[in-house]
């Protein structure tokens, strides 16, 4: 980017700031994106190798051990029957919400700043859901029979029990995983075609892109069908997204347990999911911007600034829902709920409760209000990280810490994580590994969408003021 | 005006007035906490022991346990009555609807809560949702002789009427359903009804204090039904509307 | 297509391409014999082209209805195949059924939307096709099918209107 | 006995109608046992899916509860109580239930072995002929006065046989001992009865029919004498009469399981039970008016209450309650008698009963009847008698020692020096079923069957009706074991001569029949005209007992006329804490090798699989001791280390510890687990010769180590740990 000069005109300043006003020839842009995929240093492969080893050990080997020996190698017990498995499931499903939020809601509301990072966010959705799936299957005592939960009958025509929130969960997560994968793939097709066109014959990448691009050329018909489909997806996937985390919350809210049996859990979980999801998006964007070639062009402080604003709003909403949940429970005066709230705050894991509030509310509010601070990639990366820590704490408080307290005080017992720590690290490593692999294989920047956006943006003078104008092209 | 709450909650009324209801009365004034019921239950139902570390970590698999609490401080300290806690065989069991695999269901014939071991996939949702926390999970292969060589010999004792559970399966008190069925089969083959007191559960059979009584709680003249009408009778966590089949007789 | 000839004219911008389309129409090339290939979505209106017909919304609706029916089957039919009482609830309670219906409807709709794109666009299609890779670099190409005698005339017109190149399109593996 | 019946006929009769639900079958034609066979090869009379029930006797303690064991395809499946047996009337305790895990225990002595006092169970197996020869040689080649028989507490057929054998060869009578007898202070009770009633018998306390019960340390709901019978009696006392609820008070420094069921638990200073009993007597006598009996004349109730650290008004109220009670009963036992003044306490309590006038009345005190076919009451050896025996061993007075059914290396206080005494005996032959400490320290182990594989009979100690409980094998022996009685009989036959003539029995069944002959024609639960039918019924019903109680009424006059010395107990050792060992209610003396008994939560602390030290939380906090801190308990006799359980219901000056763990052998479930409080017990006796096991003071030291106790309870939910409100 150009150097800052005191006499730089306002127009130039705007172009510098906004990707949409800083157009570049399509061919050049394609080249930058292809370059970003193919410029791979030894550091990348080192990290990639380490993560592969970690995934092989922490996820697959340890899981194998757990399958063979039983869940006794984990820390789950009576009464904390669920433990970190469900914490991670909820956490990863939460992460997956950011992709949909950015690419669907912001698309519907035509928030133009979304354009360069919709794909990065959608990848998080799909990869996050894969980890959520791992986590929930790990949690099962007899995972080899997990197909019994699918809507297929046994030989006596006994189908799964649709009274069970877990059955709803299965339907919702399956729907969401399939939808978000399709929603990731559809806008990817033109970019895969682009990559196909720029990949020399005779390489395996050529075959890869050829197959995945499905023969897309960009004819009028193809674009029309694609645009129509994307519009339908953008609208339809929003309720699916809301339903997924609401249903996840119902796994808890439907139970006759103190602290869980709360009507506000649905929206509270959804907003929490967005909170952690947005935090994860800024982390990913900061890393992508910092480590991949040419990304400083596509991902600019303006994007962090815009996401930062969203994060602030979501953090406030989370605080609102949290307080709503808290005060109703507190005021109710139920004996067991009171014990539970006391346990949250003053129990041996009380530090986590306060940590959650600091990470989810205090720090975001303290930093994100300032435009300059929230535009600073490393700072907002830290905020995103802390929000994710805080949201993980929140789920940890909801699952194993709340499970400690029930209506039978004789059984109350602390939960000490066992092998599930490894498994959780395994899912995190697998998520990063998938992301790294994807960054080498598919264009992380939806080039055609950026081009489309740049086409629509222009500067216009109103009197002395130069302003950005966006035209409706679709 | 009197309102029949059972009529208002129509479905609950079905469960409450159902035929074929087995029930239990436990006299807490008599229970001495001696653990005979626990041992008898373990022997009857092939319940695994989990050894010291797991037992101390809340993984013991007793289907029945005696709870006790303390009141006051020395020297005014008093121990509460021992309360044997086992599956309450709820008429409206919170554990049942949450199982995605129909592995825990309400038995229409016996009016108890069944656990179908071979359909269980181990989500442990039922155990979370059990207000009485009486479900136990097979955290490991406790009954596999490849894991525990001593099982090869100890397994000679296993009751062939009761399944041996493997890892990853939830289990709980069944009101000794194998005994119920045996008695019913015998009565049927002799062309009669099962008589009150003809058989009983392993815990009730062992209890040296006779604190546990088992029988048809829907027959008003049976001993268990008479005891359940005692002014000392109470259900545990009755306010949750689970319609427990186990009645406790309080002290005093 | 034995008697038809395919020409591929490549333009660098929208305006000359729109002009070319207008000119071609004057030359008697029917809209059905033209196709615009672009690297970014260019609306029909920009090029003055007739609206494209798409089946995607209809397929989506059909999929939604099918999904809803599957949901009805799961929520209301399957529990009656092997009736089991759980927690004193009815065999086919409505509130949980709403969730099943919603999820299955959405799943049906989104899958059929996705499949609709494939059906309408004849994906996947790995046969040789008329294409030049520059399109993905931002060029706009017009693919014209015309009788062989008109080919030269059309080529000349298009070149005059600013086409970067006009050549006989060869079907090639993409 | 006129003719021997065949085994087959015998068993056919023996199992017929064993219990209400019994299926009547016999066993294979060639075996006197029920074969354990693979399911594809079924024993005769055994049908797939149909259980066979056999009546027998529980051998887990000496109470002689009747069992009905459910077997299937030759495997013992489930233990149920024998509803006919007057001792337990169909009920069982946890230890009885778990006896199957002793039968099918992975750590049994599987063959006769030449143990040669090794640290591990020897692999050098012998055949039974060689084993019998070794026993025969030991019997013939040793000076009879230098042969000794050491046996378990149960008064059973083997004791009778060994007594006859000892008499025949002129050896000293067999000695019976058991840790339970030591902790119950049986010798003290019978000595008190002898002093006051003139006969050394067991007093019988009619708990069932009492309405106000005061117990001085008697843990009758746990292990004391006959816990199942007393628990049933307790239940009848509490709720048996619809008109009133029985009232129960326990004096004990620590709230035991028994005390936890009391309406009032009164923690008194250890060793002052004597004073409190006398004070109560005086208060009652004053309330009743008239002259104060001699027994209670010397005590000053206010001073006694002060010395016992009991509020005087509490005693006054209790005296009032007892005075007004219709059927008051006072029971002495357990740690109250295991003091230097234990005998005085027992006598004071019996005198208190005499004052209350309950002798011979329902809900009162009686003299236990003799069991059927018993000439006189034989009590197990007291610790003092064991000390004398050990001295004899040490001095070389014992050349051959036969040990059966007892594990003195584990059960006796270490300071008694049984290990050294054992080393001084040239030949030790053990008949242990399990490789316990004493068995491993023997020259040979000739394993006996497990109780469920054995024939026999056993006399009930605590029963209003005289009971001879019958035992029969319910399954074929799992291992290459042999009944000890058979070994002795075979050895006697080998020796030839007078011994063979004195013991002319082909096997133990013939011997048992010879003893039962006396009962033929007697009026009882069943009557049979001749011995064959009698023995058959005997096995069917699980024993023989009279239909009516035959309790004798002691004379009250002596009891209240005796003048007592009202002084508290003396304590040995320097230290700030009274040390109170008690028998683990779930493990008993020998349950540690059964995994399900280990897994049972202790009723009061809910600890599983380990030993703990109970300490008052206030005291512990003063000393900076927390839950699970391992402390060292130092007594004059030694020291042990165990983790602390902050027990809210124990006197601040008392620490308590369960007995039952701390094995160094005895199989995988027992060995190396917990500690044995007997290791710190000093050797002091009361006037009756019982060990003053609760008569010690100890010091406590923090070790800095931590051992987390496995508890069933939640420390959060029960003690509010982590939930402290500021």
PDB file of N, CA and C in Angstrom, chain D residues 46-119:
ATOM      1  N   UNK D  46     -30.221 -82.289  36.825  1.00  0.00           N
ATOM      2  CA  UNK D  46     -30.104 -80.851  36.603  1.00  0.00           C
ATOM      3  C   UNK D  46     -30.669 -80.537  35.234  1.00  0.00           C
ATOM      4  N   UNK D  47     -31.486 -79.532  35.191  1.00  0.00           N
ATOM      5  CA  UNK D  47     -32.148 -79.197  33.938  1.00  0.00           C
ATOM      6  C   UNK D  47     -31.769 -77.783  33.555  1.00  0.00           C
ATOM      7  N   UNK D  48     -31.662 -77.629  32.264  1.00  0.00           N
ATOM      8  CA  UNK D  48     -31.334 -76.316  31.752  1.00  0.00           C
ATOM      9  C   UNK D  48     -32.344 -75.291  32.224  1.00  0.00           C
ATOM     10  N   UNK D  49     -31.843 -74.210  32.760  1.00  0.00           N
ATOM     11  CA  UNK D  49     -32.728 -73.107  33.115  1.00  0.00           C
ATOM     12  C   UNK D  49     -33.474 -73.308  34.410  1.00  0.00           C
ATOM     13  N   UNK D  50     -33.278 -74.421  35.085  1.00  0.00           N
ATOM     14  CA  UNK D  50     -33.986 -74.624  36.351  1.00  0.00           C
ATOM     15  C   UNK D  50     -32.960 -74.648  37.476  1.00  0.00           C
ATOM     16  N   UNK D  51     -33.230 -73.872  38.484  1.00  0.00           N
ATOM     17  CA  UNK D  51     -32.284 -73.780  39.582  1.00  0.00           C
ATOM     18  C   UNK D  51     -32.541 -74.872  40.599  1.00  0.00           C
ATOM     19  N   UNK D  52     -31.488 -75.254  41.289  1.00  0.00           N
ATOM     20  CA  UNK D  52     -31.601 -76.166  42.410  1.00  0.00           C
ATOM     21  C   UNK D  52     -31.174 -75.403  43.653  1.00  0.00           C
ATOM     22  N   UNK D  53     -31.893 -75.590  44.734  1.00  0.00           N
ATOM     23  CA  UNK D  53     -31.604 -74.833  45.952  1.00  0.00           C
ATOM     24  C   UNK D  53     -31.134 -75.796  47.035  1.00  0.00           C
ATOM     25  N   UNK D  54     -30.068 -75.464  47.713  1.00  0.00           N
ATOM     26  CA  UNK D  54     -29.547 -76.284  48.792  1.00  0.00           C
ATOM     27  C   UNK D  54     -29.464 -75.472  50.064  1.00  0.00           C
ATOM     28  N   UNK D  55     -29.895 -76.072  51.139  1.00  0.00           N
ATOM     29  CA  UNK D  55     -29.800 -75.390  52.432  1.00  0.00           C
ATOM     30  C   UNK D  55     -28.442 -75.679  53.043  1.00  0.00           C
ATOM     31  N   UNK D  56     -27.825 -74.667  53.590  1.00  0.00           N
ATOM     32  CA  UNK D  56     -26.537 -74.869  54.239  1.00  0.00           C
ATOM     33  C   UNK D  56     -26.350 -73.762  55.274  1.00  0.00           C
ATOM     34  N   UNK D  57     -25.140 -73.637  55.767  1.00  0.00           N
ATOM     35  CA  UNK D  57     -24.873 -72.674  56.822  1.00  0.00           C
ATOM     36  C   UNK D  57     -23.811 -71.695  56.363  1.00  0.00           C
ATOM     37  N   UNK D  58     -23.982 -70.440  56.723  1.00  0.00           N
ATOM     38  CA  UNK D  58     -23.013 -69.415  56.358  1.00  0.00           C
ATOM     39  C   UNK D  58     -21.789 -69.535  57.256  1.00  0.00           C
ATOM     40  N   UNK D  59     -20.599 -69.518  56.638  1.00  0.00           N
ATOM     41  CA  UNK D  59     -19.366 -69.650  57.425  1.00  0.00           C
ATOM     42  C   UNK D  59     -18.589 -68.346  57.495  1.00  0.00           C
ATOM     43  N   UNK D  60     -19.222 -67.251  57.110  1.00  0.00           N
ATOM     44  CA  UNK D  60     -18.467 -65.994  57.088  1.00  0.00           C
ATOM     45  C   UNK D  60     -18.204 -65.478  58.499  1.00  0.00           C
ATOM     46  N   UNK D  61     -19.095 -65.777  59.440  1.00  0.00           N
ATOM     47  CA  UNK D  61     -18.777 -65.522  60.837  1.00  0.00           C
ATOM     48  C   UNK D  61     -19.350 -66.687  61.631  1.00  0.00           C
ATOM     49  N   UNK D  62     -19.269 -66.625  62.929  1.00  0.00           N
ATOM     50  CA  UNK D  62     -19.639 -67.793  63.724  1.00  0.00           C
ATOM     51  C   UNK D  62     -21.093 -67.778  64.174  1.00  0.00           C
ATOM     52  N   UNK D  63     -21.930 -66.891  63.568  1.00  0.00           N
ATOM     53  CA  UNK D  63     -23.293 -66.760  64.064  1.00  0.00           C
ATOM     54  C   UNK D  63     -24.198 -67.907  63.661  1.00  0.00           C
ATOM     55  N   UNK D  64     -23.804 -68.689  62.642  1.00  0.00           N
ATOM     56  CA  UNK D  64     -24.587 -69.836  62.178  1.00  0.00           C
ATOM     57  C   UNK D  64     -25.917 -69.449  61.566  1.00  0.00           C
ATOM     58  N   UNK D  65     -25.891 -68.476  60.656  1.00  0.00           N
ATOM     59  CA  UNK D  65     -27.091 -68.155  59.883  1.00  0.00           C
ATOM     60  C   UNK D  65     -27.317 -69.250  58.861  1.00  0.00           C
ATOM     61  N   UNK D  66     -28.571 -69.586  58.656  1.00  0.00           N
ATOM     62  CA  UNK D  66     -28.895 -70.585  57.647  1.00  0.00           C
ATOM     63  C   UNK D  66     -28.997 -69.963  56.277  1.00  0.00           C
ATOM     64  N   UNK D  67     -28.490 -70.688  55.284  1.00  0.00           N
ATOM     65  CA  UNK D  67     -28.548 -70.182  53.914  1.00  0.00           C
ATOM     66  C   UNK D  67     -29.301 -71.167  53.043  1.00  0.00           C
ATOM     67  N   UNK D  68     -29.876 -70.642  51.997  1.00  0.00           N
ATOM     68  CA  UNK D  68     -30.356 -71.482  50.902  1.00  0.00           C
ATOM     69  C   UNK D  68     -29.625 -70.963  49.675  1.00  0.00           C
ATOM     70  N   UNK D  69     -28.826 -71.830  49.067  1.00  0.00           N
ATOM     71  CA  UNK D  69     -28.018 -71.362  47.953  1.00  0.00           C
ATOM     72  C   UNK D  69     -28.649 -71.824  46.658  1.00  0.00           C
ATOM     73  N   UNK D  70     -28.841 -70.877  45.800  1.00  0.00           N
ATOM     74  CA  UNK D  70     -29.398 -71.192  44.493  1.00  0.00           C
ATOM     75  C   UNK D  70     -28.254 -71.652  43.597  1.00  0.00           C
ATOM     76  N   UNK D  71     -28.373 -72.822  43.027  1.00  0.00           N
ATOM     77  CA  UNK D  71     -27.343 -73.289  42.102  1.00  0.00           C
ATOM     78  C   UNK D  71     -27.983 -73.556  40.760  1.00  0.00           C
ATOM     79  N   UNK D  72     -27.155 -73.509  39.775  1.00  0.00           N
ATOM     80  CA  UNK D  72     -27.647 -73.757  38.425  1.00  0.00           C
ATOM     81  C   UNK D  72     -26.528 -74.431  37.653  1.00  0.00           C
ATOM     82  N   UNK D  73     -26.832 -75.544  37.055  1.00  0.00           N
ATOM     83  CA  UNK D  73     -25.841 -76.297  36.302  1.00  0.00           C
ATOM     84  C   UNK D  73     -24.565 -76.477  37.120  1.00  0.00           C
ATOM     85  N   UNK D  74     -24.754 -76.704  38.393  1.00  0.00           N
ATOM     86  CA  UNK D  74     -23.601 -76.993  39.224  1.00  0.00           C
ATOM     87  C   UNK D  74     -22.796 -75.794  39.640  1.00  0.00           C
ATOM     88  N   UNK D  75     -23.329 -74.613  39.443  1.00  0.00           N
ATOM     89  CA  UNK D  75     -22.623 -73.421  39.903  1.00  0.00           C
ATOM     90  C   UNK D  75     -23.474 -72.739  40.963  1.00  0.00           C
ATOM     91  N   UNK D  76     -22.843 -72.261  41.999  1.00  0.00           N
ATOM     92  CA  UNK D  76     -23.575 -71.525  43.023  1.00  0.00           C
ATOM     93  C   UNK D  76     -23.802 -70.118  42.498  1.00  0.00           C
ATOM     94  N   UNK D  77     -25.051 -69.701  42.448  1.00  0.00           N
ATOM     95  CA  UNK D  77     -25.414 -68.441  41.805  1.00  0.00           C
ATOM     96  C   UNK D  77     -25.740 -67.359  42.821  1.00  0.00           C
ATOM     97  N   UNK D  78     -26.487 -67.735  43.844  1.00  0.00           N
ATOM     98  CA  UNK D  78     -26.996 -66.697  44.729  1.00  0.00           C
ATOM     99  C   UNK D  78     -27.238 -67.275  46.113  1.00  0.00           C
ATOM    100  N   UNK D  79     -26.899 -66.469  47.102  1.00  0.00           N
ATOM    101  CA  UNK D  79     -27.121 -66.852  48.488  1.00  0.00           C
ATOM    102  C   UNK D  79     -28.394 -66.185  48.974  1.00  0.00           C
ATOM    103  N   UNK D  80     -29.254 -66.981  49.540  1.00  0.00           N
ATOM    104  CA  UNK D  80     -30.456 -66.426  50.154  1.00  0.00           C
ATOM    105  C   UNK D  80     -30.531 -66.970  51.572  1.00  0.00           C
ATOM    106  N   UNK D  81     -31.228 -66.252  52.425  1.00  0.00           N
ATOM    107  CA  UNK D  81     -31.332 -66.725  53.799  1.00  0.00           C
ATOM    108  C   UNK D  81     -32.267 -67.913  53.892  1.00  0.00           C
ATOM    109  N   UNK D  82     -32.008 -68.778  54.844  1.00  0.00           N
ATOM    110  CA  UNK D  82     -32.917 -69.908  55.069  1.00  0.00           C
ATOM    111  C   UNK D  82     -34.068 -69.428  55.940  1.00  0.00           C
ATOM    112  N   UNK D  83     -35.269 -69.371  55.381  1.00  0.00           N
ATOM    113  CA  UNK D  83     -36.386 -68.783  56.152  1.00  0.00           C
ATOM    114  C   UNK D  83     -36.736 -69.590  57.388  1.00  0.00           C
ATOM    115  N   UNK D  84     -36.306 -70.841  57.436  1.00  0.00           N
ATOM    116  CA  UNK D  84     -36.664 -71.687  58.584  1.00  0.00           C
ATOM    117  C   UNK D  84     -35.717 -71.505  59.751  1.00  0.00           C
ATOM    118  N   UNK D  85     -34.479 -71.181  59.456  1.00  0.00           N
ATOM    119  CA  UNK D  85     -33.472 -71.127  60.515  1.00  0.00           C
ATOM    120  C   UNK D  85     -33.803 -70.009  61.503  1.00  0.00           C
ATOM    121  N   UNK D  86     -33.992 -70.326  62.794  1.00  0.00           N
ATOM    122  CA  UNK D  86     -34.420 -69.305  63.764  1.00  0.00           C
ATOM    123  C   UNK D  86     -33.396 -68.187  63.944  1.00  0.00           C
ATOM    124  N   UNK D  87     -32.139 -68.434  63.574  1.00  0.00           N
ATOM    125  CA  UNK D  87     -31.132 -67.386  63.780  1.00  0.00           C
ATOM    126  C   UNK D  87     -31.415 -66.207  62.873  1.00  0.00           C
ATOM    127  N   UNK D  88     -31.622 -66.469  61.585  1.00  0.00           N
ATOM    128  CA  UNK D  88     -31.736 -65.344  60.654  1.00  0.00           C
ATOM    129  C   UNK D  88     -33.067 -65.285  59.925  1.00  0.00           C
ATOM    130  N   UNK D  89     -33.905 -66.296  60.048  1.00  0.00           N
ATOM    131  CA  UNK D  89     -35.244 -66.278  59.453  1.00  0.00           C
ATOM    132  C   UNK D  89     -35.249 -65.749  58.017  1.00  0.00           C
ATOM    133  N   UNK D  90     -34.367 -66.281  57.213  1.00  0.00           N
ATOM    134  CA  UNK D  90     -34.388 -65.922  55.791  1.00  0.00           C
ATOM    135  C   UNK D  90     -33.602 -64.693  55.425  1.00  0.00           C
ATOM    136  N   UNK D  91     -32.947 -64.079  56.384  1.00  0.00           N
ATOM    137  CA  UNK D  91     -32.222 -62.858  56.085  1.00  0.00           C
ATOM    138  C   UNK D  91     -30.722 -63.131  56.048  1.00  0.00           C
ATOM    139  N   UNK D  92     -30.005 -62.256  55.403  1.00  0.00           N
ATOM    140  CA  UNK D  92     -28.545 -62.396  55.355  1.00  0.00           C
ATOM    141  C   UNK D  92     -27.927 -61.024  55.500  1.00  0.00           C
ATOM    142  N   UNK D  93     -26.661 -61.012  55.862  1.00  0.00           N
ATOM    143  CA  UNK D  93     -25.943 -59.745  55.868  1.00  0.00           C
ATOM    144  C   UNK D  93     -25.121 -59.670  54.582  1.00  0.00           C
ATOM    145  N   UNK D  94     -24.440 -58.557  54.409  1.00  0.00           N
ATOM    146  CA  UNK D  94     -23.656 -58.360  53.201  1.00  0.00           C
ATOM    147  C   UNK D  94     -22.555 -59.409  53.083  1.00  0.00           C
ATOM    148  N   UNK D  95     -21.977 -59.763  54.217  1.00  0.00           N
ATOM    149  CA  UNK D  95     -20.873 -60.729  54.150  1.00  0.00           C
ATOM    150  C   UNK D  95     -21.374 -62.094  53.732  1.00  0.00           C
ATOM    151  N   UNK D  96     -22.573 -62.444  54.175  1.00  0.00           N
ATOM    152  CA  UNK D  96     -23.157 -63.701  53.738  1.00  0.00           C
ATOM    153  C   UNK D  96     -23.433 -63.693  52.246  1.00  0.00           C
ATOM    154  N   UNK D  97     -23.908 -62.559  51.762  1.00  0.00           N
ATOM    155  CA  UNK D  97     -24.184 -62.460  50.331  1.00  0.00           C
ATOM    156  C   UNK D  97     -22.920 -62.651  49.510  1.00  0.00           C
ATOM    157  N   UNK D  98     -21.825 -62.101  50.008  1.00  0.00           N
ATOM    158  CA  UNK D  98     -20.588 -62.120  49.232  1.00  0.00           C
ATOM    159  C   UNK D  98     -19.802 -63.403  49.419  1.00  0.00           C
ATOM    160  N   UNK D  99     -20.340 -64.343  50.169  1.00  0.00           N
ATOM    161  CA  UNK D  99     -19.581 -65.582  50.388  1.00  0.00           C
ATOM    162  C   UNK D  99     -19.281 -66.294  49.074  1.00  0.00           C
ATOM    163  N   UNK D 100     -20.119 -66.030  48.063  1.00  0.00           N
ATOM    164  CA  UNK D 100     -19.873 -66.640  46.752  1.00  0.00           C
ATOM    165  C   UNK D 100     -18.570 -66.164  46.145  1.00  0.00           C
ATOM    166  N   UNK D 101     -18.183 -64.933  46.487  1.00  0.00           N
ATOM    167  CA  UNK D 101     -16.920 -64.453  45.941  1.00  0.00           C
ATOM    168  C   UNK D 101     -15.735 -65.051  46.686  1.00  0.00           C
ATOM    169  N   UNK D 102     -16.028 -65.694  47.815  1.00  0.00           N
ATOM    170  CA  UNK D 102     -14.986 -66.487  48.444  1.00  0.00           C
ATOM    171  C   UNK D 102     -14.889 -67.852  47.771  1.00  0.00           C
ATOM    172  N   UNK D 103     -16.071 -68.396  47.463  1.00  0.00           N
ATOM    173  CA  UNK D 103     -16.093 -69.699  46.785  1.00  0.00           C
ATOM    174  C   UNK D 103     -15.381 -69.610  45.440  1.00  0.00           C
ATOM    175  N   UNK D 104     -15.758 -68.631  44.663  1.00  0.00           N
ATOM    176  CA  UNK D 104     -15.141 -68.473  43.344  1.00  0.00           C
ATOM    177  C   UNK D 104     -14.093 -67.381  43.400  1.00  0.00           C
ATOM    178  N   UNK D 105     -13.234 -67.467  44.405  1.00  0.00           N
ATOM    179  CA  UNK D 105     -12.201 -66.456  44.551  1.00  0.00           C
ATOM    180  C   UNK D 105     -10.998 -66.843  43.709  1.00  0.00           C
ATOM    181  N   UNK D 106     -10.435 -65.875  42.991  1.00  0.00           N
ATOM    182  CA  UNK D 106      -9.273 -66.225  42.160  1.00  0.00           C
ATOM    183  C   UNK D 106      -8.039 -66.591  42.969  1.00  0.00           C
ATOM    184  N   UNK D 107      -8.022 -66.247  44.262  1.00  0.00           N
ATOM    185  CA  UNK D 107      -6.847 -66.531  45.082  1.00  0.00           C
ATOM    186  C   UNK D 107      -7.183 -67.537  46.160  1.00  0.00           C
ATOM    187  N   UNK D 108      -7.423 -68.763  45.741  1.00  0.00           N
ATOM    188  CA  UNK D 108      -7.598 -69.810  46.743  1.00  0.00           C
ATOM    189  C   UNK D 108      -6.397 -70.730  46.673  1.00  0.00           C
ATOM    190  N   UNK D 109      -6.237 -71.485  47.744  1.00  0.00           N
ATOM    191  CA  UNK D 109      -5.187 -72.507  47.695  1.00  0.00           C
ATOM    192  C   UNK D 109      -5.776 -73.667  46.901  1.00  0.00           C
ATOM    193  N   UNK D 110      -5.192 -73.919  45.735  1.00  0.00           N
ATOM    194  CA  UNK D 110      -5.851 -74.821  44.808  1.00  0.00           C
ATOM    195  C   UNK D 110      -5.450 -76.281  45.002  1.00  0.00           C
ATOM    196  N   UNK D 111      -4.297 -76.486  45.607  1.00  0.00           N
ATOM    197  CA  UNK D 111      -3.793 -77.850  45.804  1.00  0.00           C
ATOM    198  C   UNK D 111      -3.118 -77.906  47.167  1.00  0.00           C
ATOM    199  N   UNK D 112      -2.970 -79.110  47.707  1.00  0.00           N
ATOM    200  CA  UNK D 112      -2.120 -79.211  48.887  1.00  0.00           C
ATOM    201  C   UNK D 112      -0.686 -78.877  48.490  1.00  0.00           C
ATOM    202  N   UNK D 113      -0.042 -78.031  49.261  1.00  0.00           N
ATOM    203  CA  UNK D 113       1.308 -77.615  48.891  1.00  0.00           C
ATOM    204  C   UNK D 113       2.251 -77.728  50.075  1.00  0.00           C
ATOM    205  N   UNK D 114       3.513 -77.898  49.720  1.00  0.00           N
ATOM    206  CA  UNK D 114       4.587 -77.796  50.709  1.00  0.00           C
ATOM    207  C   UNK D 114       4.991 -76.329  50.742  1.00  0.00           C
ATOM    208  N   UNK D 115       4.464 -75.630  51.708  1.00  0.00           N
ATOM    209  CA  UNK D 115       4.624 -74.171  51.706  1.00  0.00           C
ATOM    210  C   UNK D 115       6.007 -73.772  52.190  1.00  0.00           C
ATOM    211  N   UNK D 116       6.548 -74.489  53.139  1.00  0.00           N
ATOM    212  CA  UNK D 116       7.885 -74.229  53.666  1.00  0.00           C
ATOM    213  C   UNK D 116       8.073 -72.775  54.090  1.00  0.00           C
ATOM    214  N   UNK D 117       7.019 -72.174  54.585  1.00  0.00           N
ATOM    215  CA  UNK D 117       7.039 -70.824  55.174  1.00  0.00           C
ATOM    216  C   UNK D 117       7.575 -69.778  54.200  1.00  0.00           C
ATOM    217  N   UNK D 118       7.234 -69.934  52.937  1.00  0.00           N
ATOM    218  CA  UNK D 118       7.690 -68.964  51.944  1.00  0.00           C
ATOM    219  C   UNK D 118       6.852 -67.709  51.976  1.00  0.00           C
ATOM    220  N   UNK D 119       7.361 -66.694  51.281  1.00  0.00           N
ATOM    221  CA  UNK D 119       6.636 -65.415  51.273  1.00  0.00           C
ATOM    222  C   UNK D 119       5.435 -65.489  50.345  1.00  0.00           C
TER     223      UNK D 119
END
